[in-house]
Amino acid sequence: MQENIYILGIESSCDDTAAAVLHNSKVRSNVVATQKIHQEYGGVVPELASRAHQQNIVPVIHQALREANIDKKQLSAIAFTRGPGLMGSLLVGTSFAKSLAMGLDIPLIDVNHMQAHILAHFIDNGDNEMPQFPFLAMTISGGHTQIVKVSSHFDMEILGQTIDDAVGEAFDKSAKILGLPYPGGPLIDKFAQTGNPKRFPFTKPKVGPMDFSFSGLKTAVLYFVQREVKENPDFVKENLEDICASLQYTIVSYLMDKIKNAVKETGIKEVAIGGGVSANSGIRKALRDAEEKYGWKTHIPKFEYCTDNAAMIAIVGELKYKQQLFTGLDVSANARMKF
Ligand code: KG4
Ligand code: ZN
């Protein structure tokens, strides 16, 4: 008979306080408290994020256990995000996880947040096909933009990454220029639905074949808006859908160019995406179309596992639990954690 593995996952790397309970690869609960406070400031304020985590962490964990309908004594192990992320935020989840593991006398498992965005594909949703090794993963979030070759659960090699801003930042900073609140990525996506993607051409930045650059795009959007607003103060309001659609089209085709380069370079035709920007409708469609167009096998996460969540931390916890990859109670958070 299969062992009953219950993992509590805890995520606190940025501005979401999250907890989830996983039972034999299936999600029993997945609770996320998104901090609204940052909207007023147009971006995440680290000091405020740490304080909000302090307030949220106990209620969020209680809710995750309650929704999973289990007692904490049934937990097999505690998995937590050790890094990368904001130090003050990471410290809250790390300290809490250590204390709980010590109190319950169960194993503690440290998780790399970016690895978790990739391994979220191994959550058993009942109907999903899991990626076969080796596969390519493009992690696209507010803090990272990478193409990774995944040879096994814990053998990952970064093939290319951004040399400046992350793609989520490109969305959010462009949105800010357009007067949209933080985080602007989902709003650009929303307005893009009814706009003309070919109306305003933005040039794609040139860097290495599997690397990315987004700071030039943000500046191009700024200069473009400043120039047009001088002629017509209502330019943004009158053309918001077309600007968003054009911007999204540029970013999505840039991301697709990079995956195509990686497929060509490695010969691997199995491609997964992960991270907040994988919720974007443009990249989801482009990737789905690539199955027929290029003969790739693609993996697109369910919406709830795109942006930051603790179910992805818990699945890494379960995979590590099976290999007895535990960490000591003297572990500390690592803001710049690498694979
Ligand atoms: O993975 P995530 O929740 O946090 C980080 O680890 O950074 O990603 C957040 C990022 C934000 O930049 C947000 O604007 C972006 O994901 N995002 C989107 C969409 N949904 C979230 N960007 C474009 N289109 C979306 N639909
Ligand atoms: Zn993330």
mmCIF file of N, CA, C and O in Angstrom, residues 216-284:
data_model
loop_
_atom_site.group_PDB
_atom_site.id
_atom_site.type_symbol
_atom_site.label_atom_id
_atom_site.label_comp_id
_atom_site.label_asym_id
_atom_site.label_seq_id
_atom_site.Cartn_x
_atom_site.Cartn_y
_atom_site.Cartn_z
ATOM 1 N N GLY A 216 15.339 48.146 -22.255
ATOM 2 C CA GLY A 216 15.192 49.021 -23.422
ATOM 3 C C GLY A 216 13.734 49.172 -23.832
ATOM 4 O O GLY A 216 13.301 50.249 -24.255
ATOM 5 N N LEU A 217 12.980 48.100 -23.673
ATOM 6 C CA LEU A 217 11.563 48.117 -24.057
ATOM 7 C C LEU A 217 10.787 49.099 -23.171
ATOM 8 O O LEU A 217 9.985 49.906 -23.658
ATOM 9 N N LYS A 218 11.088 49.043 -21.882
ATOM 10 C CA LYS A 218 10.429 49.935 -20.925
ATOM 11 C C LYS A 218 10.721 51.401 -21.290
ATOM 12 O O LYS A 218 9.820 52.244 -21.322
ATOM 13 N N THR A 219 11.987 51.691 -21.638
ATOM 14 C CA THR A 219 12.372 53.057 -22.028
ATOM 15 C C THR A 219 11.681 53.446 -23.328
ATOM 16 O O THR A 219 11.214 54.581 -23.475
ATOM 17 N N ALA A 220 11.586 52.495 -24.256
ATOM 18 C CA ALA A 220 10.920 52.778 -25.536
ATOM 19 C C ALA A 220 9.449 53.142 -25.308
ATOM 20 O O ALA A 220 8.927 54.075 -25.929
ATOM 21 N N VAL A 221 8.802 52.421 -24.384
ATOM 22 C CA VAL A 221 7.395 52.710 -24.074
ATOM 23 C C VAL A 221 7.283 54.115 -23.460
ATOM 24 O O VAL A 221 6.419 54.913 -23.839
ATOM 25 N N LEU A 222 8.208 54.429 -22.566
ATOM 26 C CA LEU A 222 8.191 55.745 -21.902
ATOM 27 C C LEU A 222 8.324 56.879 -22.926
ATOM 28 O O LEU A 222 7.525 57.817 -22.944
ATOM 29 N N TYR A 223 9.327 56.784 -23.807
ATOM 30 C CA TYR A 223 9.556 57.843 -24.808
ATOM 31 C C TYR A 223 8.383 57.947 -25.769
ATOM 32 O O TYR A 223 7.967 59.029 -26.150
ATOM 33 N N PHE A 224 7.863 56.789 -26.168
ATOM 34 C CA PHE A 224 6.729 56.737 -27.099
ATOM 35 C C PHE A 224 5.517 57.461 -26.491
ATOM 36 O O PHE A 224 4.910 58.330 -27.118
ATOM 37 N N VAL A 225 5.217 57.136 -25.232
ATOM 38 C CA VAL A 225 4.054 57.748 -24.566
ATOM 39 C C VAL A 225 4.281 59.254 -24.385
ATOM 40 O O VAL A 225 3.399 60.066 -24.692
ATOM 41 N N GLN A 226 5.479 59.635 -23.948
ATOM 42 C CA GLN A 226 5.777 61.072 -23.747
ATOM 43 C C GLN A 226 5.605 61.852 -25.046
ATOM 44 O O GLN A 226 5.025 62.934 -25.065
ATOM 45 N N ARG A 227 6.091 61.281 -26.149
ATOM 46 C CA ARG A 227 6.025 61.935 -27.463
ATOM 47 C C ARG A 227 4.562 62.119 -27.894
ATOM 48 O O ARG A 227 4.154 63.198 -28.299
ATOM 49 N N GLU A 228 3.796 61.043 -27.765
ATOM 50 C CA GLU A 228 2.399 61.080 -28.242
ATOM 51 C C GLU A 228 1.524 61.977 -27.355
ATOM 52 O O GLU A 228 0.641 62.667 -27.864
ATOM 53 N N VAL A 229 1.788 61.952 -26.049
ATOM 54 C CA VAL A 229 0.966 62.742 -25.117
ATOM 55 C C VAL A 229 1.180 64.246 -25.336
ATOM 56 O O VAL A 229 0.277 65.049 -25.115
ATOM 57 N N LYS A 230 2.370 64.605 -25.813
ATOM 58 C CA LYS A 230 2.653 66.011 -26.135
ATOM 59 C C LYS A 230 1.700 66.512 -27.224
ATOM 60 O O LYS A 230 1.200 67.618 -27.186
ATOM 61 N N GLU A 231 1.418 65.628 -28.199
ATOM 62 C CA GLU A 231 0.517 65.963 -29.315
ATOM 63 C C GLU A 231 -0.947 65.895 -28.877
ATOM 64 O O GLU A 231 -1.759 66.709 -29.279
ATOM 65 N N ASN A 232 -1.253 64.838 -28.082
ATOM 66 C CA ASN A 232 -2.634 64.613 -27.670
ATOM 67 C C ASN A 232 -2.659 64.135 -26.218
ATOM 68 O O ASN A 232 -2.338 62.972 -25.940
ATOM 69 N N PRO A 233 -3.046 65.000 -25.280
ATOM 70 C CA PRO A 233 -3.008 64.612 -23.856
ATOM 71 C C PRO A 233 -3.857 63.380 -23.542
ATOM 72 O O PRO A 233 -3.603 62.687 -22.554
ATOM 73 N N ASP A 234 -4.855 63.070 -24.373
ATOM 74 C CA ASP A 234 -5.709 61.894 -24.122
ATOM 75 C C ASP A 234 -5.242 60.652 -24.878
ATOM 76 O O ASP A 234 -5.982 59.663 -24.979
ATOM 77 N N PHE A 235 -4.012 60.714 -25.424
ATOM 78 C CA PHE A 235 -3.540 59.618 -26.282
ATOM 79 C C PHE A 235 -3.639 58.245 -25.611
ATOM 80 O O PHE A 235 -4.150 57.284 -26.203
ATOM 81 N N VAL A 236 -3.187 58.154 -24.355
ATOM 82 C CA VAL A 236 -3.172 56.837 -23.685
ATOM 83 C C VAL A 236 -4.602 56.330 -23.504
ATOM 84 O O VAL A 236 -4.907 55.169 -23.820
ATOM 85 N N LYS A 237 -5.455 57.189 -23.011
ATOM 86 C CA LYS A 237 -6.849 56.789 -22.773
ATOM 87 C C LYS A 237 -7.516 56.326 -24.073
ATOM 88 O O LYS A 237 -8.203 55.304 -24.109
ATOM 89 N N GLU A 238 -7.280 57.078 -25.137
ATOM 90 C CA GLU A 238 -7.950 56.768 -26.413
ATOM 91 C C GLU A 238 -7.389 55.530 -27.109
ATOM 92 O O GLU A 238 -8.045 54.955 -27.979
ATOM 93 N N ASN A 239 -6.142 55.175 -26.766
ATOM 94 C CA ASN A 239 -5.492 54.068 -27.495
ATOM 95 C C ASN A 239 -5.017 52.932 -26.590
ATOM 96 O O ASN A 239 -4.168 52.132 -27.003
ATOM 97 N N LEU A 240 -5.566 52.880 -25.358
ATOM 98 C CA LEU A 240 -5.043 51.924 -24.375
ATOM 99 C C LEU A 240 -5.047 50.477 -24.884
ATOM 100 O O LEU A 240 -4.048 49.756 -24.738
ATOM 101 N N GLU A 241 -6.129 50.045 -25.512
ATOM 102 C CA GLU A 241 -6.216 48.648 -25.974
ATOM 103 C C GLU A 241 -5.134 48.342 -27.021
ATOM 104 O O GLU A 241 -4.481 47.302 -26.955
ATOM 105 N N ASP A 242 -4.960 49.274 -27.974
ATOM 106 C CA ASP A 242 -3.957 49.035 -29.023
ATOM 107 C C ASP A 242 -2.530 49.060 -28.464
ATOM 108 O O ASP A 242 -1.680 48.264 -28.890
ATOM 109 N N ILE A 243 -2.288 49.961 -27.511
ATOM 110 C CA ILE A 243 -0.933 50.014 -26.916
ATOM 111 C C ILE A 243 -0.669 48.697 -26.178
ATOM 112 O O ILE A 243 0.385 48.072 -26.349
ATOM 113 N N CYS A 244 -1.640 48.258 -25.375
ATOM 114 C CA CYS A 244 -1.457 47.016 -24.601
ATOM 115 C C CYS A 244 -1.294 45.815 -25.531
ATOM 116 O O CYS A 244 -0.423 44.957 -25.316
ATOM 117 N N ALA A 245 -2.118 45.752 -26.585
ATOM 118 C CA ALA A 245 -2.035 44.618 -27.514
ATOM 119 C C ALA A 245 -0.684 44.609 -28.231
ATOM 120 O O ALA A 245 -0.060 43.548 -28.399
ATOM 121 N N SER A 246 -0.198 45.785 -28.627
ATOM 122 C CA SER A 246 1.088 45.867 -29.340
ATOM 123 C C SER A 246 2.240 45.461 -28.435
ATOM 124 O O SER A 246 3.159 44.738 -28.839
ATOM 125 N N LEU A 247 2.147 45.918 -27.189
ATOM 126 C CA LEU A 247 3.196 45.598 -26.215
ATOM 127 C C LEU A 247 3.214 44.093 -25.929
ATOM 128 O O LEU A 247 4.263 43.448 -25.930
ATOM 129 N N GLN A 248 2.037 43.548 -25.704
ATOM 130 C CA GLN A 248 1.930 42.115 -25.397
ATOM 131 C C GLN A 248 2.416 41.271 -26.576
ATOM 132 O O GLN A 248 3.116 40.277 -26.402
ATOM 133 N N TYR A 249 2.062 41.700 -27.779
ATOM 134 C CA TYR A 249 2.481 40.983 -28.984
ATOM 135 C C TYR A 249 4.014 40.954 -29.075
ATOM 136 O O TYR A 249 4.624 39.918 -29.355
ATOM 137 N N THR A 250 4.642 42.104 -28.818
ATOM 138 C CA THR A 250 6.109 42.194 -28.881
ATOM 139 C C THR A 250 6.739 41.264 -27.843
ATOM 140 O O THR A 250 7.659 40.494 -28.155
ATOM 141 N N ILE A 251 6.240 41.336 -26.612
ATOM 142 C CA ILE A 251 6.841 40.528 -25.533
ATOM 143 C C ILE A 251 6.647 39.033 -25.804
ATOM 144 O O ILE A 251 7.587 38.240 -25.688
ATOM 145 N N VAL A 252 5.433 38.648 -26.208
ATOM 146 C CA VAL A 252 5.154 37.223 -26.428
ATOM 147 C C VAL A 252 5.997 36.689 -27.591
ATOM 148 O O VAL A 252 6.593 35.604 -27.495
ATOM 149 N N SER A 253 6.113 37.462 -28.670
ATOM 150 C CA SER A 253 6.883 36.915 -29.800
ATOM 151 C C SER A 253 8.371 36.873 -29.447
ATOM 152 O O SER A 253 9.099 35.993 -29.899
ATOM 153 N N TYR A 254 8.817 37.793 -28.584
ATOM 154 C CA TYR A 254 10.201 37.771 -28.105
ATOM 155 C C TYR A 254 10.449 36.504 -27.266
ATOM 156 O O TYR A 254 11.444 35.797 -27.454
ATOM 157 N N LEU A 255 9.521 36.202 -26.359
ATOM 158 C CA LEU A 255 9.653 34.987 -25.533
ATOM 159 C C LEU A 255 9.658 33.741 -26.420
ATOM 160 O O LEU A 255 10.454 32.813 -26.221
ATOM 161 N N MET A 256 8.766 33.728 -27.419
ATOM 162 C CA MET A 256 8.691 32.563 -28.317
ATOM 163 C C MET A 256 9.979 32.413 -29.132
ATOM 164 O O MET A 256 10.450 31.294 -29.344
ATOM 165 N N ASP A 257 10.555 33.547 -29.595
ATOM 166 C CA ASP A 257 11.838 33.484 -30.324
ATOM 167 C C ASP A 257 12.891 32.762 -29.488
ATOM 168 O O ASP A 257 13.659 31.939 -29.989
ATOM 169 N N LYS A 258 12.902 33.095 -28.190
ATOM 170 C CA LYS A 258 13.936 32.534 -27.306
ATOM 171 C C LYS A 258 13.726 31.038 -27.081
ATOM 172 O O LYS A 258 14.683 30.268 -27.063
ATOM 173 N N ILE A 259 12.472 30.626 -26.938
ATOM 174 C CA ILE A 259 12.246 29.171 -26.758
ATOM 175 C C ILE A 259 12.603 28.451 -28.052
ATOM 176 O O ILE A 259 13.183 27.365 -28.010
ATOM 177 N N LYS A 260 12.235 29.048 -29.186
ATOM 178 C CA LYS A 260 12.573 28.398 -30.472
ATOM 179 C C LYS A 260 14.083 28.214 -30.570
ATOM 180 O O LYS A 260 14.560 27.160 -31.006
ATOM 181 N N ASN A 261 14.850 29.234 -30.163
ATOM 182 C CA ASN A 261 16.313 29.127 -30.186
ATOM 183 C C ASN A 261 16.792 27.988 -29.283
ATOM 184 O O ASN A 261 17.708 27.244 -29.635
ATOM 185 N N ALA A 262 16.143 27.860 -28.115
ATOM 186 C CA ALA A 262 16.551 26.813 -27.168
ATOM 187 C C ALA A 262 16.221 25.427 -27.719
ATOM 188 O O ALA A 262 17.001 24.476 -27.560
ATOM 189 N N VAL A 263 15.072 25.298 -28.375
ATOM 190 C CA VAL A 263 14.692 24.007 -28.975
ATOM 191 C C VAL A 263 15.711 23.639 -30.055
ATOM 192 O O VAL A 263 16.167 22.497 -30.146
ATOM 193 N N LYS A 264 16.079 24.635 -30.867
ATOM 194 C CA LYS A 264 17.035 24.407 -31.957
ATOM 195 C C LYS A 264 18.401 23.994 -31.383
ATOM 196 O O LYS A 264 19.033 23.044 -31.852
ATOM 197 N N GLU A 265 18.821 24.688 -30.356
ATOM 198 C CA GLU A 265 20.132 24.470 -29.744
ATOM 199 C C GLU A 265 20.230 23.085 -29.087
ATOM 200 O O GLU A 265 21.237 22.406 -29.191
ATOM 201 N N THR A 266 19.157 22.656 -28.401
ATOM 202 C CA THR A 266 19.216 21.424 -27.600
ATOM 203 C C THR A 266 18.579 20.215 -28.297
ATOM 204 O O THR A 266 18.814 19.076 -27.898
ATOM 205 N N GLY A 267 17.715 20.481 -29.286
ATOM 206 C CA GLY A 267 16.971 19.386 -29.919
ATOM 207 C C GLY A 267 15.832 18.871 -29.048
ATOM 208 O O GLY A 267 15.154 17.902 -29.402
ATOM 209 N N ILE A 268 15.583 19.516 -27.908
ATOM 210 C CA ILE A 268 14.497 19.090 -27.005
ATOM 211 C C ILE A 268 13.207 19.802 -27.413
ATOM 212 O O ILE A 268 13.174 21.023 -27.499
ATOM 213 N N LYS A 269 12.160 19.018 -27.662
ATOM 214 C CA LYS A 269 10.906 19.614 -28.145
ATOM 215 C C LYS A 269 9.791 19.581 -27.107
ATOM 216 O O LYS A 269 8.630 19.781 -27.433
ATOM 217 N N GLU A 270 10.152 19.275 -25.889
ATOM 218 C CA GLU A 270 9.164 19.283 -24.804
ATOM 219 C C GLU A 270 9.394 20.557 -23.990
ATOM 220 O O GLU A 270 10.491 20.770 -23.459
ATOM 221 N N VAL A 271 8.379 21.419 -23.937
ATOM 222 C CA VAL A 271 8.562 22.761 -23.377
ATOM 223 C C VAL A 271 7.502 23.066 -22.312
ATOM 224 O O VAL A 271 6.309 22.873 -22.555
ATOM 225 N N ALA A 272 7.974 23.554 -21.155
ATOM 226 C CA ALA A 272 7.040 23.947 -20.085
ATOM 227 C C ALA A 272 7.269 25.413 -19.738
ATOM 228 O O ALA A 272 8.368 25.928 -19.915
ATOM 229 N N ILE A 273 6.210 26.073 -19.258
ATOM 230 C CA ILE A 273 6.396 27.431 -18.734
ATOM 231 C C ILE A 273 5.950 27.471 -17.282
ATOM 232 O O ILE A 273 5.152 26.643 -16.845
ATOM 233 N N GLY A 274 6.470 28.461 -16.555
ATOM 234 C CA GLY A 274 6.090 28.613 -15.156
ATOM 235 C C GLY A 274 6.349 30.033 -14.697
ATOM 236 O O GLY A 274 7.063 30.783 -15.361
ATOM 237 N N GLY A 275 5.752 30.425 -13.573
ATOM 238 C CA GLY A 275 5.913 31.790 -13.062
ATOM 239 C C GLY A 275 4.719 32.647 -13.440
ATOM 240 O O GLY A 275 3.941 32.283 -14.330
ATOM 241 N N GLY A 276 4.584 33.773 -12.757
ATOM 242 C CA GLY A 276 3.396 34.629 -12.889
ATOM 243 C C GLY A 276 3.012 34.970 -14.319
ATOM 244 O O GLY A 276 1.825 34.971 -14.661
ATOM 245 N N VAL A 277 4.000 35.246 -15.175
ATOM 246 C CA VAL A 277 3.684 35.673 -16.542
ATOM 247 C C VAL A 277 3.129 34.501 -17.378
ATOM 248 O O VAL A 277 2.516 34.722 -18.425
ATOM 249 N N SER A 278 3.278 33.274 -16.904
ATOM 250 C CA SER A 278 2.677 32.161 -17.668
ATOM 251 C C SER A 278 1.150 32.168 -17.549
ATOM 252 O O SER A 278 0.468 31.399 -18.222
ATOM 253 N N ALA A 279 0.600 33.090 -16.742
ATOM 254 C CA ALA A 279 -0.864 33.301 -16.736
ATOM 255 C C ALA A 279 -1.292 34.140 -17.936
ATOM 256 O O ALA A 279 -2.481 34.253 -18.221
ATOM 257 N N ASN A 280 -0.324 34.718 -18.643
ATOM 258 C CA ASN A 280 -0.658 35.618 -19.761
ATOM 259 C C ASN A 280 -1.311 34.863 -20.927
ATOM 260 O O ASN A 280 -0.781 33.857 -21.399
ATOM 261 N N SER A 281 -2.430 35.375 -21.400
ATOM 262 C CA SER A 281 -3.196 34.669 -22.435
ATOM 263 C C SER A 281 -2.411 34.552 -23.740
ATOM 264 O O SER A 281 -2.542 33.565 -24.462
ATOM 265 N N GLY A 282 -1.586 35.570 -24.037
ATOM 266 C CA GLY A 282 -0.811 35.564 -25.280
ATOM 267 C C GLY A 282 0.213 34.436 -25.300
ATOM 268 O O GLY A 282 0.307 33.685 -26.286
ATOM 269 N N ILE A 283 0.967 34.284 -24.228
ATOM 270 C CA ILE A 283 2.002 33.235 -24.204
ATOM 271 C C ILE A 283 1.350 31.860 -24.120
ATOM 272 O O ILE A 283 1.827 30.887 -24.732
ATOM 273 N N ARG A 284 0.224 31.752 -23.435
ATOM 274 C CA ARG A 284 -0.475 30.463 -23.344
ATOM 275 C C ARG A 284 -0.939 30.005 -24.730
ATOM 276 O O ARG A 284 -0.769 28.849 -25.107
#
